[in-house]
CSV table of C-alpha atoms and ligand atoms in Angstrom, one decimal:
chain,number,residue,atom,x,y,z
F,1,UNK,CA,15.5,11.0,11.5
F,2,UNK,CA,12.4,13.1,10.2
F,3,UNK,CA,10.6,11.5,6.9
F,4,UNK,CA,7.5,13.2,5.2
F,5,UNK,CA,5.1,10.4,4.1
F,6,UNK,CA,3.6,11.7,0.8
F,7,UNK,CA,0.0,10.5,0.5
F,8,UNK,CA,-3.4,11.4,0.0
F,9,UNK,CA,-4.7,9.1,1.8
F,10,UNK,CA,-4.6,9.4,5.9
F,11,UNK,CA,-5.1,5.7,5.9
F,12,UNK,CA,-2.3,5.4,4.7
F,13,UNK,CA,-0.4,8.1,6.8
F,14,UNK,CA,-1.5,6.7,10.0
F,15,UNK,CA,-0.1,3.3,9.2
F,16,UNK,CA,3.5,5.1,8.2
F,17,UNK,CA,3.1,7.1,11.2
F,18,UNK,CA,2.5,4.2,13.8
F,19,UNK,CA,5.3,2.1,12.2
F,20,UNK,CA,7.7,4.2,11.6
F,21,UNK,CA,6.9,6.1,14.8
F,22,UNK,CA,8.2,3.2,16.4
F,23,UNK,CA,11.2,2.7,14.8
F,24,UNK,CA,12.4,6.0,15.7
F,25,UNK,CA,11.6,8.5,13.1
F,26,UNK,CA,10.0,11.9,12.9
F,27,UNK,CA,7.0,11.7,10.9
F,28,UNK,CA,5.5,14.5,8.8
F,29,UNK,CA,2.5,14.1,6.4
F,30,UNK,CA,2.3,16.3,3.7
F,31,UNK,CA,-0.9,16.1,1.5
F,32,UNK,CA,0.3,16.1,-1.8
F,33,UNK,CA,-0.3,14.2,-5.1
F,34,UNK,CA,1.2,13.1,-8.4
F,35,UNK,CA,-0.5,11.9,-11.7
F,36,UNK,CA,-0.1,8.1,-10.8
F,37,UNK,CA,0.5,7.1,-14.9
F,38,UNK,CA,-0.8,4.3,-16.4
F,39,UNK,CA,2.2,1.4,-15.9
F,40,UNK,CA,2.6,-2.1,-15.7
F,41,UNK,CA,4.1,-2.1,-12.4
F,42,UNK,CA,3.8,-0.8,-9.0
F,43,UNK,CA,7.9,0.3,-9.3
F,44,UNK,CA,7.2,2.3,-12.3
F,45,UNK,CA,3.9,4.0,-11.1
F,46,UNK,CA,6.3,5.1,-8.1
F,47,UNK,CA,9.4,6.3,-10.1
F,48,UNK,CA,6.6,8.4,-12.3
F,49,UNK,CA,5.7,9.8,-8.5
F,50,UNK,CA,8.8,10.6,-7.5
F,51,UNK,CA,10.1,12.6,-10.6
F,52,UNK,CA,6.9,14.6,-10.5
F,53,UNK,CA,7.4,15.3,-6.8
F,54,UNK,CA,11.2,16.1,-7.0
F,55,UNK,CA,11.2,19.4,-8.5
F,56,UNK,CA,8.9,20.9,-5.1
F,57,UNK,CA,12.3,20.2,-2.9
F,58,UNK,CA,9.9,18.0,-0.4
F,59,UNK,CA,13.3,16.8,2.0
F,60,UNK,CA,13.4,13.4,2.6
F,61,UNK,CA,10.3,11.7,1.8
F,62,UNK,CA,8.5,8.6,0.9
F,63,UNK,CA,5.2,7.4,-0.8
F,64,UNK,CA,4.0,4.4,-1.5
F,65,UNK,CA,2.3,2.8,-4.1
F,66,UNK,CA,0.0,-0.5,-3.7
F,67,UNK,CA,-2.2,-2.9,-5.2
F,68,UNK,CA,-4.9,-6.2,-4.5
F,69,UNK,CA,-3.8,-8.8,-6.8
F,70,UNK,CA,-6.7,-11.5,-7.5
F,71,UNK,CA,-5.6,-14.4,-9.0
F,72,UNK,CA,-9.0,-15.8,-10.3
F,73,UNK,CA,-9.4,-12.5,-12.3
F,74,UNK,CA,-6.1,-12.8,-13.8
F,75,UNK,CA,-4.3,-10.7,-11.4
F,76,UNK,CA,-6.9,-8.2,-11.6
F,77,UNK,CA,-7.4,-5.4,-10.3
F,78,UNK,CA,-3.2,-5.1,-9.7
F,79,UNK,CA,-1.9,-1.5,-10.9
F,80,UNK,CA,-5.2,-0.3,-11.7
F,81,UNK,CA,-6.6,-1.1,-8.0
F,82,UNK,CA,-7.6,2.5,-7.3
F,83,UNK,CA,-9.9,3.1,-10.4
F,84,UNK,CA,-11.6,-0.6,-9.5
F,85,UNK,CA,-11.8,1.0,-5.8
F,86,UNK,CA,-13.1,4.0,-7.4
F,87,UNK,CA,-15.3,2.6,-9.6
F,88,UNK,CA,-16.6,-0.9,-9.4
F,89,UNK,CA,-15.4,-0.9,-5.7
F,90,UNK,CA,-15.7,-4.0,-3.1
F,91,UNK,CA,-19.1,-5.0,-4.3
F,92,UNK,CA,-17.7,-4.6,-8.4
F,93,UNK,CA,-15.4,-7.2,-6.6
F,94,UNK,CA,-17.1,-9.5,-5.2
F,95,UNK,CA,-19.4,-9.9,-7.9
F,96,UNK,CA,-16.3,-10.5,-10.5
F,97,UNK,CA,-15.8,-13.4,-8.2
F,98,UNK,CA,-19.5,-14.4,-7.5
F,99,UNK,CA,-19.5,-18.3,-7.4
F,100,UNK,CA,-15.5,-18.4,-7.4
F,101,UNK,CA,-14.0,-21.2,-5.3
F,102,UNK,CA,-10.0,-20.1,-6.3
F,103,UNK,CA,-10.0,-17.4,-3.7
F,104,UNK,CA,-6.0,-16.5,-3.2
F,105,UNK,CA,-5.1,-12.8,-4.0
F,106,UNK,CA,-2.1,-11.0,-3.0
F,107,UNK,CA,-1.5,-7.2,-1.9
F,108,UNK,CA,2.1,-5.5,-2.9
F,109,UNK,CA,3.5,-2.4,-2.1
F,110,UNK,CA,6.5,-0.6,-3.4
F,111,UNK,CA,7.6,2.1,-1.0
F,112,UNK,CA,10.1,4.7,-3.0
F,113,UNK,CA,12.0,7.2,-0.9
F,114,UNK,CA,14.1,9.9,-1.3
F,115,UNK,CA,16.7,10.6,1.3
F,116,UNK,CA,19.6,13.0,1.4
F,117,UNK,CA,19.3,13.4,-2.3
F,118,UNK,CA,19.2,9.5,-3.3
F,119,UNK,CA,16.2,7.5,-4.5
F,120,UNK,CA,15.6,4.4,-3.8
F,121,UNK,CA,12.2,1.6,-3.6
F,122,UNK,CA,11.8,-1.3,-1.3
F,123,UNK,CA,8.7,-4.0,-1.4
F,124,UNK,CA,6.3,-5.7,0.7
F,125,UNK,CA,3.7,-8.3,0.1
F,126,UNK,CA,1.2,-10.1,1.5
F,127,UNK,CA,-0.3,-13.1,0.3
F,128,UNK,CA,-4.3,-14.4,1.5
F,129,UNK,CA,-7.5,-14.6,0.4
F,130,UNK,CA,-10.9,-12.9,-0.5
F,131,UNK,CA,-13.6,-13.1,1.8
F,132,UNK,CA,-17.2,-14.3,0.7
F,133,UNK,CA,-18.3,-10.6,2.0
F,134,UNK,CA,-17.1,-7.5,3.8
F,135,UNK,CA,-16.0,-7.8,7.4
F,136,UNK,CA,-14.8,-4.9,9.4
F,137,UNK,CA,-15.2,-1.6,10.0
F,138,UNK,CA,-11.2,-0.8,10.4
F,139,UNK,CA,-8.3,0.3,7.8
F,140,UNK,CA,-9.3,1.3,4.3
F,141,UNK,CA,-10.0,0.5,0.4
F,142,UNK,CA,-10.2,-3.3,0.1
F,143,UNK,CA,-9.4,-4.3,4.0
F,144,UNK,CA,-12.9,-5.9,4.2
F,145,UNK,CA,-12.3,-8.1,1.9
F,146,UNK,CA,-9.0,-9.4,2.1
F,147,UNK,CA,-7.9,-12.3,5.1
F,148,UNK,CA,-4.4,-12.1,5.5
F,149,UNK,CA,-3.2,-16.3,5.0
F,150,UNK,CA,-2.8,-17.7,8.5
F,151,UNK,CA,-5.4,-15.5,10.1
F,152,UNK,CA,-9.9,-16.1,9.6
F,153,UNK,CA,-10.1,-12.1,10.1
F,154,UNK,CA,-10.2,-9.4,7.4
F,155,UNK,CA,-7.5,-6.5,7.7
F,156,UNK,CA,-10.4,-4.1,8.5
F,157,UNK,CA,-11.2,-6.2,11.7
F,158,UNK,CA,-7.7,-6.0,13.0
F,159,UNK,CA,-6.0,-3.1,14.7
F,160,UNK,CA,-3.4,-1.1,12.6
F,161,UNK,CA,-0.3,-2.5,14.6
F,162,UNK,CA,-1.6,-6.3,14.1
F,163,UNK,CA,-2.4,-5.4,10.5
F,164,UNK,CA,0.9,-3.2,10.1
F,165,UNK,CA,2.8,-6.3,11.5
F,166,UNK,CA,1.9,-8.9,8.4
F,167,UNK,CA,0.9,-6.1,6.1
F,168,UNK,CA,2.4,-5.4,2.1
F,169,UNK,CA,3.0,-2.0,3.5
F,170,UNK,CA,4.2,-2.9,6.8
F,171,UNK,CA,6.8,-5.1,5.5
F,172,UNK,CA,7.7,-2.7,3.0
F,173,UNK,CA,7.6,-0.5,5.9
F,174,UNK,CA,10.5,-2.4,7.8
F,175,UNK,CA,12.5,-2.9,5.0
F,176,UNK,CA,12.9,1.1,4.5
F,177,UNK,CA,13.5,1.7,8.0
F,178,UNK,CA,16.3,-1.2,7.7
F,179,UNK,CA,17.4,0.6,4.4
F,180,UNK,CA,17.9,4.1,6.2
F,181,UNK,CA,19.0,3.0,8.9
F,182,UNK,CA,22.0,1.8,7.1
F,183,UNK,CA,22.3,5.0,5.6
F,184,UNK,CA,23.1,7.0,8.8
A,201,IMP,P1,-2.8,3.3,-4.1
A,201,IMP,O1,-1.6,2.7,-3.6
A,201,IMP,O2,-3.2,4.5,-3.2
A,201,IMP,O3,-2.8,3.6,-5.6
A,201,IMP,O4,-3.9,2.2,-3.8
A,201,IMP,C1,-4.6,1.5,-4.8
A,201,IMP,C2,-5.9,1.0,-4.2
A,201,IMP,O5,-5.7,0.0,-3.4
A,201,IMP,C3,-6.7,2.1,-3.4
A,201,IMP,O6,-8.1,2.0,-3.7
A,201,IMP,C4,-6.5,1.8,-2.0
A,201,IMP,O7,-7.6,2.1,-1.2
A,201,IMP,C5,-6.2,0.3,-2.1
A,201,IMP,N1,-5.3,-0.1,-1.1
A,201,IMP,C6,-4.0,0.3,-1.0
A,201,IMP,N2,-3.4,-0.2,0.1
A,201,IMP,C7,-4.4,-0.9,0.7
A,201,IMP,C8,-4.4,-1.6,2.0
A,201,IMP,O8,-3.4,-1.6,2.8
A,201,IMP,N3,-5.6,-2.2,2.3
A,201,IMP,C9,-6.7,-2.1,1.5
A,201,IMP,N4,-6.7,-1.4,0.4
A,201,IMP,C10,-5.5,-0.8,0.0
């Protein structure tokens, strides 16, 4: 089954690539963008997406959209995690949550696809923590400063599979492939 992953980002594209790889699927990444809109969820942000890319007749794709939700800053930085990336980034952070005991965040990911002419989304979470300081020289955006619950290591000091297998977007990840493969 061929699937282009839609994403500017080859972090994430390699992390589609090696799971879905796996499962069986063609992988194509194709380079594109959209306008992500201003929403108050992940799901809308990826509806917006998927309109905007529907008109270019892309085949059967997916994208994703993601976020690091802090619970000591209110849930912060959520839907609007790439302009604190962009902006404030790791550091901006860590210093929000300088002297900060409460710890737990969460990272979500909503996965919307398009295949044989029907949309669809599918999510993945993951819940942990925020570490003290960066850690790792692995993955992307906030991986060095998030520890996955159950594990002392930071996503960016863990290899994609072992990241992919615990991930937001790796369990987003299997519940598409579950979701086409239902389809065929
Ligand atoms: P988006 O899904 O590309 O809008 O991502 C929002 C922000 O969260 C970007 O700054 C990403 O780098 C970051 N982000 C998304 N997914 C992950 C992840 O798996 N690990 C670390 N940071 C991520």
């Amino acid at each position: 089954m061929k699937l282009r992953i839609i994403t500017s980002n080859p972090g994430k594209a390699t992390e589609f690539r090696r799971a879905l790889g796996g499962m069986g699927f063609e992988i194509e990444h194709a380079d594109e963008d959209c306008d992500e809109i201003q929403a108050d969820t992940l799901q809308e942000v990826v509806r917006s997406c998927m309109s905007q890319l529907r008109p270019l007749a892309l085949g059967d794709f997916a994208l994703d959209d993601s976020g690091l939700f802090i619970d000591a800053l209110g849930g912060f930085p959520g839907v609007y995690s790439s302009y604190a990336f962009s902006t404030i980034g790791i550091e901006g952070i860590l210093r929000l949550m300088d002297g900060d005991e409460e710890r737990s965040a969460r990272f979500e990911c909503c996965i919307g696809c398009s295949f044989r002419g029907e949309e669809f989304t599918v999510e993945g979470r993951c819940d942990g923590a925020i570490a003290l300081r960066p850690a790792g020289a692995g993955g992307f955006g906030f991986d060095p400063i998030f520890i996955p619950s159950g594990y002392e290591k930071t996503f960016a000091e863990m290899s994609i599979d072992v990241k992919n297998g615990i991930s937001h977007r790796g369990r987003a990840i299997q519940a598409l492939s579950g979701t086409l493969k239902g389809k065929v």
